[in-house]
Amino acid sequence: MSKQTSRRDFLQQFTGGIGVTLAALSVTDSHAAAIAPMTDGKKLGVALVGLGSYAKNQLAVALEKTANCYLAGIVTGTPAKADEWAKKYNLDKKNIYNYQNFDQIASNKDIDIVYVVLPNSMHKEFVLRAAKAGKHVMCEKPMSTTVKDAEDMIQACKAANVQLGIGYRMHFEPFTKEVIRQCREKQVGDVRFIQTNFGFNIGDPTQWRLKKEMAGGGPLMDVGIYCVQAARYVTGEEPLSVTAQYGPVTEPAVFKDVEQSISWQLEFPGHATVNGFSSYRSNIEQLYVSATKGWIQLSPAYSYGPIKGSTNAGPLNMPVVHHQTVMMDEIAKSFLTTGKFPEHINGEEGLRDMRILMKIYEAAATGKKLSLV
Ligand code: NAD
């Protein structure tokens, strides 16, 4: 089983294997209603860097449906992919780059946004090169593999006066937005406890996700980041402290470089406690919020959908959308109207998560309760 297949299969199993198709179909209705094209017809050109599973199966699909941006170019190290994508998306030959000649993108007026979809350790190099070329940059999560790299990426984009956004698609997903609204407006009272888990059964033992140097860590970096994000967007606060524990390693040959699973606890200023769990050997994804007047939960909570939710008052009924389509259109619309990407997905937001992820690892390694302030 290829690494691409195993992850895709994981994400589809929550939707009976047809999640992507369903989401892509339903987006035609709900998405069209949500995002109208800009009146002057301007669409931002996006170049995807790295044509792996996520770029191919989600972002490229999204960029065929978006009203305010489109797939204008690609950057790939594999010539066969360049031909395949050029044909499929009718790409102009001059908008196809490899990793060596990528910097020439500076003079390409068709490209407004470079979207980095490479293994985590490569994000920094390509964000820096895109910024130097004067392009606005979207970067996949986790933003980097170290706090220092995240800081350097923000600095480089500031110096080049370009926007930097992180691909936090849940920020644009209707069920998630409704949970955030209900919690922030205290419809369920004060949030006291959040249980949030995200894990899957990883496939190919040779893939980059299992190499610390490329991934920066294990499931915490890959999917636990969604739980850390959720704790922050539900409470609207930054955590004060963290404790964490590594789980048992049942397959040392597979998990020799990164953790097999990890649990962590965060304390927030408004007195919410968060229990997080992430694993490469448990299929699990949920967000449960317990508050003084009720509860609210999503499960599935983080995969491509359909997301499902309920509260103590009954089921949550929200539109099912294709996450990446809505995300890219919202980001493009924000840029076309304000000259900026939405603040809640900017580089600083990515950096805040990186600081917490690294502290979780430090807390697990030392067994100590560590301050995050
Ligand atoms: P993938 O392994 O499917 O694709 C990685 C791409 O990078 C491939 O095209 C590969 O050829 C290229 N590459 C270049 N140099 C490489 C090297 N030295 N080793 C390995 N690959 C190399 O990975 P993916 O699942 O597409 O993930 C890419 C990024 O997207 C990661 O940062 C990941 O966290 C993120 N991602 C985000 C989501 C989301 O929902 N936001 C989902 C999946 C992945």
Short mmCIF file of C-alpha atoms and ligand atoms in Angstrom, two decimals:
data_model
loop_
_atom_site.label_atom_id
_atom_site.label_comp_id
_atom_site.label_asym_id
_atom_site.label_seq_id
_atom_site.Cartn_x
_atom_site.Cartn_y
_atom_site.Cartn_z
CA MET A 1 0.00 0.00 0.00
CA SER A 2 1.48 3.37 -0.93
CA LYS A 3 1.77 6.15 1.60
CA GLN A 4 -0.71 8.20 -0.41
CA THR A 5 -3.22 5.40 -0.52
CA SER A 6 -3.01 4.62 3.16
CA ARG A 7 -3.73 8.18 4.25
CA ARG A 8 -6.48 8.67 1.71
CA ASP A 9 -8.06 5.39 2.76
CA PHE A 10 -7.94 6.53 6.35
CA LEU A 11 -9.66 9.79 5.61
CA GLN A 12 -12.28 8.10 3.46
CA GLN A 13 -13.11 5.40 5.92
CA PHE A 14 -14.93 7.96 8.05
CA THR A 15 -17.19 8.64 5.13
CA GLY A 16 -17.77 5.13 3.85
CA GLY A 17 -15.15 5.58 1.14
CA ILE A 18 -17.16 8.23 -0.73
CA GLY A 19 -16.46 11.22 1.43
CA VAL A 20 -14.39 13.12 -1.07
CA THR A 21 -16.88 12.57 -3.87
CA LEU A 22 -19.82 13.46 -1.66
CA ALA A 23 -18.14 16.56 -0.36
CA ALA A 24 -17.09 17.60 -3.85
CA LEU A 25 -20.64 17.13 -5.11
CA SER A 26 -22.35 18.92 -2.31
CA VAL A 27 -19.98 21.83 -2.60
CA THR A 28 -21.59 22.81 -5.88
CA ASP A 29 -24.69 23.91 -3.99
CA SER A 30 -23.57 25.04 -0.57
CA HIS A 31 -20.31 26.57 -1.72
CA ALA A 32 -21.77 28.50 -4.63
CA ALA A 33 -24.22 30.07 -2.22
CA ALA A 34 -21.46 30.90 0.26
CA ILE A 35 -18.86 32.54 -1.99
CA ALA A 36 -19.87 34.66 -4.93
CA PRO A 37 -17.16 35.51 -7.47
CA MET A 38 -15.65 38.97 -7.18
CA THR A 39 -17.51 41.39 -9.41
CA ASP A 40 -14.51 42.42 -11.49
CA GLY A 41 -13.89 38.75 -12.31
CA LYS A 42 -10.30 38.80 -11.00
CA LYS A 43 -9.11 35.36 -9.95
CA LEU A 44 -5.83 34.85 -8.11
CA GLY A 45 -3.39 32.40 -9.71
CA VAL A 46 -2.14 29.70 -7.36
CA ALA A 47 0.95 27.53 -7.90
CA LEU A 48 1.10 24.29 -5.92
CA VAL A 49 4.57 23.22 -4.78
CA GLY A 50 4.77 19.44 -4.29
CA LEU A 51 2.20 17.31 -6.09
CA GLY A 52 1.66 14.56 -3.52
CA SER A 53 -1.52 13.19 -2.06
CA TYR A 54 -2.93 16.37 -0.51
CA ALA A 55 -2.13 18.60 -3.49
CA LYS A 56 -3.53 16.10 -5.96
CA ASN A 57 -6.62 14.81 -4.19
CA GLN A 58 -7.76 17.91 -2.34
CA LEU A 59 -6.17 21.23 -3.33
CA ALA A 60 -6.20 20.71 -7.11
CA VAL A 61 -9.80 19.49 -6.88
CA ALA A 62 -10.68 22.61 -4.89
CA LEU A 63 -8.96 24.97 -7.32
CA GLU A 64 -11.19 23.71 -10.13
CA LYS A 65 -14.27 24.88 -8.21
CA THR A 66 -13.15 28.11 -6.58
CA ALA A 67 -14.68 31.39 -7.70
CA ASN A 68 -11.83 33.70 -6.68
CA CYS A 69 -8.67 31.70 -7.41
CA TYR A 70 -7.53 28.93 -9.74
CA LEU A 71 -4.66 26.54 -10.36
CA ALA A 72 -2.28 28.58 -12.53
CA GLY A 73 0.97 26.68 -12.04
CA ILE A 74 2.87 23.81 -10.47
CA VAL A 75 6.30 23.14 -8.99
CA THR A 76 7.39 19.51 -9.06
CA GLY A 77 10.54 17.41 -8.99
CA THR A 78 8.94 14.73 -11.16
CA PRO A 79 8.81 15.45 -14.94
CA ALA A 80 6.10 12.80 -15.52
CA LYS A 81 3.81 14.61 -13.05
CA ALA A 82 4.47 17.90 -14.84
CA ASP A 83 3.16 16.41 -18.12
CA GLU A 84 0.18 14.74 -16.46
CA TRP A 85 -0.89 17.89 -14.60
CA ALA A 86 -0.27 20.19 -17.60
CA LYS A 87 -2.67 18.09 -19.67
CA LYS A 88 -5.27 17.60 -16.96
CA TYR A 89 -5.44 21.26 -15.89
CA ASN A 90 -4.56 22.84 -19.21
CA LEU A 91 -1.56 24.60 -17.66
CA ASP A 92 0.57 27.05 -19.58
CA LYS A 93 4.06 25.51 -20.06
CA LYS A 94 5.72 28.67 -18.72
CA ASN A 95 3.89 28.13 -15.39
CA ILE A 96 5.54 24.76 -14.73
CA TYR A 97 8.63 24.77 -12.54
CA ASN A 98 10.93 22.28 -10.89
CA TYR A 99 12.66 22.70 -7.53
CA GLN A 100 15.79 24.08 -9.22
CA ASN A 101 14.26 26.77 -11.46
CA PHE A 102 11.44 27.64 -9.02
CA ASP A 103 12.97 31.05 -8.20
CA GLN A 104 12.22 32.22 -11.76
CA ILE A 105 8.58 32.35 -10.66
CA ALA A 106 9.42 35.90 -9.53
CA SER A 107 8.82 37.23 -13.04
CA ASN A 108 5.62 35.24 -13.65
CA LYS A 109 2.61 37.53 -13.45
CA ASP A 110 0.14 34.61 -13.61
CA ILE A 111 1.15 33.46 -10.13
CA ASP A 112 -0.13 35.42 -7.13
CA ILE A 113 0.08 32.73 -4.44
CA VAL A 114 2.60 29.92 -4.00
CA TYR A 115 1.12 27.07 -1.94
CA VAL A 116 3.76 24.83 -0.28
CA VAL A 117 2.48 21.24 0.11
CA LEU A 118 5.79 19.46 0.71
CA PRO A 119 6.95 17.31 3.66
CA ASN A 120 7.11 19.47 6.80
CA SER A 121 10.90 19.93 6.91
CA MET A 122 10.84 21.42 3.38
CA HIS A 123 8.24 24.10 4.17
CA LYS A 124 10.76 26.66 5.36
CA GLU A 125 13.01 26.57 2.29
CA PHE A 126 10.15 26.98 -0.15
CA VAL A 127 8.33 29.63 1.88
CA LEU A 128 11.56 31.64 2.01
CA ARG A 129 12.17 31.21 -1.72
CA ALA A 130 8.56 32.12 -2.57
CA ALA A 131 8.78 35.24 -0.39
CA LYS A 132 12.06 36.23 -2.00
CA ALA A 133 10.34 35.86 -5.38
CA GLY A 134 7.74 38.36 -4.16
CA LYS A 135 4.86 35.87 -4.05
CA HIS A 136 2.25 35.55 -1.33
CA VAL A 137 2.54 32.18 0.39
CA MET A 138 0.24 29.52 1.72
CA CYS A 139 2.01 26.77 3.67
CA GLU A 140 0.65 23.46 4.87
CA LYS A 141 0.45 22.47 8.53
CA PRO A 142 2.47 22.02 10.61
CA MET A 143 4.08 25.24 9.50
CA SER A 144 7.61 23.96 10.21
CA THR A 145 9.54 21.45 12.27
CA THR A 146 11.02 23.95 14.75
CA VAL A 147 9.91 27.19 16.42
CA LYS A 148 12.96 28.97 15.02
CA ASP A 149 12.03 27.99 11.44
CA ALA A 150 8.48 29.29 11.95
CA GLU A 151 9.89 32.60 13.24
CA ASP A 152 12.26 32.83 10.26
CA MET A 153 9.38 32.17 7.85
CA ILE A 154 7.29 34.97 9.36
CA GLN A 155 10.27 37.31 9.28
CA ALA A 156 11.05 36.50 5.63
CA CYS A 157 7.46 37.16 4.54
CA LYS A 158 7.35 40.41 6.51
CA ALA A 159 10.64 41.56 4.97
CA ALA A 160 9.36 40.73 1.48
CA ASN A 161 6.01 42.36 2.25
CA VAL A 162 4.06 39.25 1.24
CA GLN A 163 1.20 37.47 2.98
CA LEU A 164 1.79 34.17 4.78
CA GLY A 165 -1.09 31.81 5.55
CA ILE A 166 -1.25 28.30 7.02
CA GLY A 167 -3.63 25.73 5.50
CA TYR A 168 -5.91 25.54 8.56
CA ARG A 169 -8.98 24.36 6.66
CA MET A 170 -11.16 23.73 9.74
CA HIS A 171 -11.36 27.51 10.27
CA PHE A 172 -13.64 27.67 7.22
CA GLU A 173 -15.71 24.52 7.90
CA PRO A 174 -19.35 25.25 8.90
CA PHE A 175 -19.73 22.72 11.78
CA THR A 176 -16.46 23.91 13.28
CA LYS A 177 -17.48 27.55 12.90
CA GLU A 178 -20.77 26.79 14.65
CA VAL A 179 -18.97 25.15 17.59
CA ILE A 180 -16.70 28.17 17.83
CA ARG A 181 -19.69 30.54 17.70
CA GLN A 182 -21.67 28.68 20.37
CA CYS A 183 -18.67 28.44 22.68
CA ARG A 184 -17.45 32.01 22.20
CA GLU A 185 -20.99 33.38 22.66
CA LYS A 186 -21.29 31.17 25.76
CA GLN A 187 -24.47 29.56 24.46
CA VAL A 188 -23.38 26.43 26.33
CA GLY A 189 -22.08 28.44 29.27
CA ASP A 190 -18.43 28.52 30.27
CA VAL A 191 -16.23 25.87 28.69
CA ARG A 192 -14.77 23.72 31.45
CA PHE A 193 -13.43 20.62 29.71
CA ILE A 194 -12.44 19.63 26.18
CA GLN A 195 -11.60 16.09 25.10
CA THR A 196 -10.03 16.05 21.66
CA ASN A 197 -8.46 13.13 19.82
CA PHE A 198 -7.10 12.60 16.34
CA GLY A 199 -5.28 9.49 15.24
CA PHE A 200 -5.10 7.03 12.36
CA ASN A 201 -3.45 3.80 11.48
CA ILE A 202 -0.38 4.79 9.47
CA GLY A 203 0.58 2.71 6.41
CA ASP A 204 3.94 2.51 4.59
CA PRO A 205 6.64 2.27 7.32
CA THR A 206 9.19 3.98 5.02
CA GLN A 207 7.21 7.21 4.53
CA TRP A 208 8.50 10.65 5.53
CA ARG A 209 5.84 10.99 8.27
CA LEU A 210 7.77 8.39 10.30
CA LYS A 211 11.11 10.22 9.94
CA LYS A 212 11.70 12.85 12.60
CA GLU A 213 14.03 14.84 10.40
CA MET A 214 11.33 15.32 7.75
CA ALA A 215 8.18 15.36 9.87
CA GLY A 216 9.50 17.06 13.02
CA GLY A 217 7.74 14.43 15.12
CA GLY A 218 4.99 11.85 14.88
CA PRO A 219 1.18 11.99 15.09
CA LEU A 220 1.28 15.10 17.27
CA MET A 221 2.84 17.12 14.42
CA ASP A 222 0.67 15.53 11.74
CA VAL A 223 -2.81 15.34 13.27
CA GLY A 224 -2.50 16.24 16.97
CA ILE A 225 -2.03 19.80 15.71
CA TYR A 226 -5.77 19.79 14.86
CA CYS A 227 -6.56 19.08 18.52
CA VAL A 228 -4.26 21.86 19.73
CA GLN A 229 -5.87 24.20 17.22
CA ALA A 230 -9.36 23.15 18.36
CA ALA A 231 -8.55 23.80 22.01
CA ARG A 232 -7.43 27.30 21.04
CA TYR A 233 -10.27 28.14 18.66
CA VAL A 234 -12.98 26.81 20.97
CA THR A 235 -11.75 28.72 24.02
CA GLY A 236 -10.41 31.72 22.10
CA GLU A 237 -7.54 31.67 24.59
CA GLU A 238 -3.89 30.69 24.76
CA PRO A 239 -2.95 27.83 27.12
CA LEU A 240 -1.11 28.57 30.37
CA SER A 241 0.58 25.23 30.99
CA VAL A 242 1.07 21.74 29.67
CA THR A 243 1.72 18.21 30.91
CA ALA A 244 2.15 15.28 28.51
CA GLN A 245 2.90 11.56 28.33
CA TYR A 246 4.16 9.34 25.53
CA GLY A 247 2.08 6.20 24.97
CA PRO A 248 3.54 2.70 24.82
CA VAL A 249 5.53 1.65 21.75
CA THR A 250 4.18 -1.69 20.57
CA GLU A 251 6.09 -1.64 17.25
CA PRO A 252 9.61 -0.35 17.89
CA ALA A 253 10.71 -1.11 14.31
CA VAL A 254 8.07 1.29 12.92
CA PHE A 255 8.17 3.90 15.67
CA LYS A 256 11.93 4.14 16.14
CA ASP A 257 12.12 7.80 15.21
CA VAL A 258 8.78 9.36 16.18
CA GLU A 259 6.20 8.70 18.89
CA GLN A 260 3.51 6.05 18.31
CA SER A 261 1.03 8.00 20.42
CA ILE A 262 0.97 10.88 22.86
CA SER A 263 -1.47 12.38 25.37
CA TRP A 264 -1.35 15.92 26.70
CA GLN A 265 -3.23 18.23 29.02
CA LEU A 266 -3.54 22.00 28.63
CA GLU A 267 -4.85 24.52 31.16
CA PHE A 268 -6.50 27.70 29.91
CA PRO A 269 -6.94 31.05 31.69
CA GLY A 270 -10.77 30.77 31.65
CA HIS A 271 -10.50 27.53 33.68
CA ALA A 272 -10.95 25.10 30.79
CA THR A 273 -8.88 21.92 30.95
CA VAL A 274 -8.06 20.13 27.71
CA ASN A 275 -7.22 16.47 27.29
CA GLY A 276 -5.61 15.71 23.93
CA PHE A 277 -4.58 12.44 22.34
CA SER A 278 -2.95 11.62 19.04
CA SER A 279 -1.80 8.33 17.58
CA TYR A 280 -0.53 6.57 14.47
CA ARG A 281 -2.18 3.36 15.67
CA SER A 282 -5.74 4.40 16.66
CA ASN A 283 -8.47 5.45 14.28
CA ILE A 284 -10.08 8.22 16.26
CA GLU A 285 -11.24 11.78 15.76
CA GLN A 286 -13.49 13.74 18.03
CA LEU A 287 -13.95 17.08 19.69
CA TYR A 288 -16.08 17.10 22.84
CA VAL A 289 -16.71 20.33 24.70
CA SER A 290 -18.29 20.24 28.16
CA ALA A 291 -19.54 23.58 29.47
CA THR A 292 -21.51 24.83 32.46
CA LYS A 293 -24.85 24.81 30.59
CA GLY A 294 -24.40 21.94 28.16
CA TRP A 295 -22.15 20.13 25.77
CA ILE A 296 -21.29 20.13 22.10
CA GLN A 297 -19.40 17.58 20.06
CA LEU A 298 -18.09 16.85 16.58
CA SER A 299 -17.17 13.38 15.34
CA PRO A 300 -15.80 13.08 12.72
CA ALA A 301 -14.26 16.38 13.69
CA TYR A 302 -11.18 16.93 11.53
CA SER A 303 -11.05 14.72 8.43
CA TYR A 304 -12.42 15.82 5.07
CA GLY A 305 -15.98 15.12 6.07
CA PRO A 306 -18.81 15.07 6.21
CA ILE A 307 -18.25 16.45 9.70
CA LYS A 308 -21.06 15.48 12.09
CA GLY A 309 -22.08 17.21 15.27
CA SER A 310 -24.58 17.37 18.10
CA THR A 311 -25.24 19.29 21.29
CA ASN A 312 -27.29 18.62 24.41
CA ALA A 313 -30.09 20.44 22.51
CA GLY A 314 -30.01 18.05 19.53
CA PRO A 315 -28.17 17.42 16.27
CA LEU A 316 -26.20 20.17 14.54
CA ASN A 317 -27.37 20.75 11.00
CA MET A 318 -24.85 22.67 8.96
CA PRO A 319 -23.97 22.62 5.26
CA VAL A 320 -21.50 19.98 4.12
CA VAL A 321 -18.75 21.64 2.08
CA HIS A 322 -15.51 20.70 0.42
CA HIS A 323 -13.12 22.14 3.00
CA GLN A 324 -10.30 23.12 0.68
CA THR A 325 -12.63 24.84 -1.81
CA VAL A 326 -14.20 27.04 0.84
CA MET A 327 -10.82 27.71 2.44
CA MET A 328 -9.14 28.80 -0.79
CA ASP A 329 -12.08 30.96 -1.84
CA GLU A 330 -12.31 32.68 1.54
CA ILE A 331 -8.57 33.36 1.54
CA ALA A 332 -8.65 34.68 -2.05
CA LYS A 333 -11.71 36.81 -1.31
CA SER A 334 -10.05 38.26 1.76
CA PHE A 335 -6.94 39.12 -0.25
CA LEU A 336 -8.90 40.60 -3.15
CA THR A 337 -10.94 42.82 -0.84
CA THR A 338 -8.41 43.75 1.87
CA GLY A 339 -4.97 42.93 0.46
CA LYS A 340 -4.49 40.49 3.34
CA PHE A 341 -5.07 36.84 4.14
CA PRO A 342 -7.48 36.23 7.05
CA GLU A 343 -5.63 36.95 10.30
CA HIS A 344 -6.83 33.77 12.02
CA ILE A 345 -4.79 31.55 9.65
CA ASN A 346 -1.66 33.70 9.36
CA GLY A 347 1.94 32.80 10.12
CA GLU A 348 1.67 33.94 13.76
CA GLU A 349 -1.17 31.47 14.23
CA GLY A 350 1.09 28.71 12.88
CA LEU A 351 3.90 29.83 15.18
CA ARG A 352 1.64 29.74 18.27
CA ASP A 353 0.84 26.10 17.49
CA MET A 354 4.50 25.28 16.91
CA ARG A 355 5.41 26.66 20.35
CA ILE A 356 2.71 24.52 21.99
CA LEU A 357 3.63 21.36 20.03
CA MET A 358 7.28 21.68 21.04
CA LYS A 359 6.32 22.24 24.69
CA ILE A 360 4.12 19.14 24.59
CA TYR A 361 7.15 17.12 23.47
CA GLU A 362 9.30 18.72 26.16
CA ALA A 363 6.68 18.00 28.83
CA ALA A 364 6.42 14.36 27.72
CA ALA A 365 10.20 13.96 27.76
CA THR A 366 10.72 15.60 31.17
CA GLY A 367 7.52 14.50 32.92
CA LYS A 368 7.16 18.07 34.19
CA LYS A 369 4.32 20.55 34.10
CA LEU A 370 5.64 23.34 31.87
CA SER A 371 4.54 26.94 31.59
CA LEU A 372 3.46 28.28 28.21
CA VAL A 373 3.49 31.93 29.24
P1 NAD B 1 2.86 13.21 0.25
O1 NAD B 1 3.95 12.33 0.71
O2 NAD B 1 1.67 12.59 -0.39
O3 NAD B 1 3.43 14.29 -0.79
C1 NAD B 1 4.66 14.93 -0.59
C2 NAD B 1 5.14 15.54 -1.90
O4 NAD B 1 6.43 16.09 -1.68
C3 NAD B 1 5.27 14.53 -3.04
O5 NAD B 1 4.85 15.12 -4.23
C4 NAD B 1 6.76 14.25 -3.10
O6 NAD B 1 7.20 13.90 -4.39
C5 NAD B 1 7.32 15.61 -2.69
N1 NAD B 1 8.68 15.53 -2.15
C6 NAD B 1 9.71 16.31 -2.51
N2 NAD B 1 10.80 15.99 -1.87
C7 NAD B 1 10.51 14.94 -1.07
C8 NAD B 1 11.26 14.16 -0.16
N3 NAD B 1 12.55 14.38 0.07
N4 NAD B 1 10.61 13.17 0.49
C9 NAD B 1 9.29 12.95 0.31
N5 NAD B 1 8.52 13.66 -0.55
C10 NAD B 1 9.13 14.65 -1.24
O7 NAD B 1 2.44 14.11 1.48
P2 NAD B 1 1.07 14.88 1.69
O8 NAD B 1 0.13 14.02 2.44
O9 NAD B 1 0.62 15.48 0.41
O10 NAD B 1 1.55 16.04 2.72
C11 NAD B 1 2.24 17.19 2.26
C12 NAD B 1 2.01 18.32 3.27
O11 NAD B 1 0.61 18.59 3.36
C13 NAD B 1 2.46 17.99 4.70
O12 NAD B 1 2.97 19.14 5.31
C14 NAD B 1 1.16 17.56 5.40
O13 NAD B 1 1.17 17.80 6.79
C15 NAD B 1 0.16 18.45 4.70
N6 NAD B 1 -1.20 17.86 4.67
C16 NAD B 1 -2.24 18.62 5.09
C17 NAD B 1 -3.51 18.11 5.09
C18 NAD B 1 -4.67 18.97 5.51
O14 NAD B 1 -5.78 18.47 5.63
N7 NAD B 1 -4.45 20.26 5.71
C19 NAD B 1 -3.74 16.79 4.68
C20 NAD B 1 -2.65 16.04 4.23
C21 NAD B 1 -1.38 16.59 4.25
#
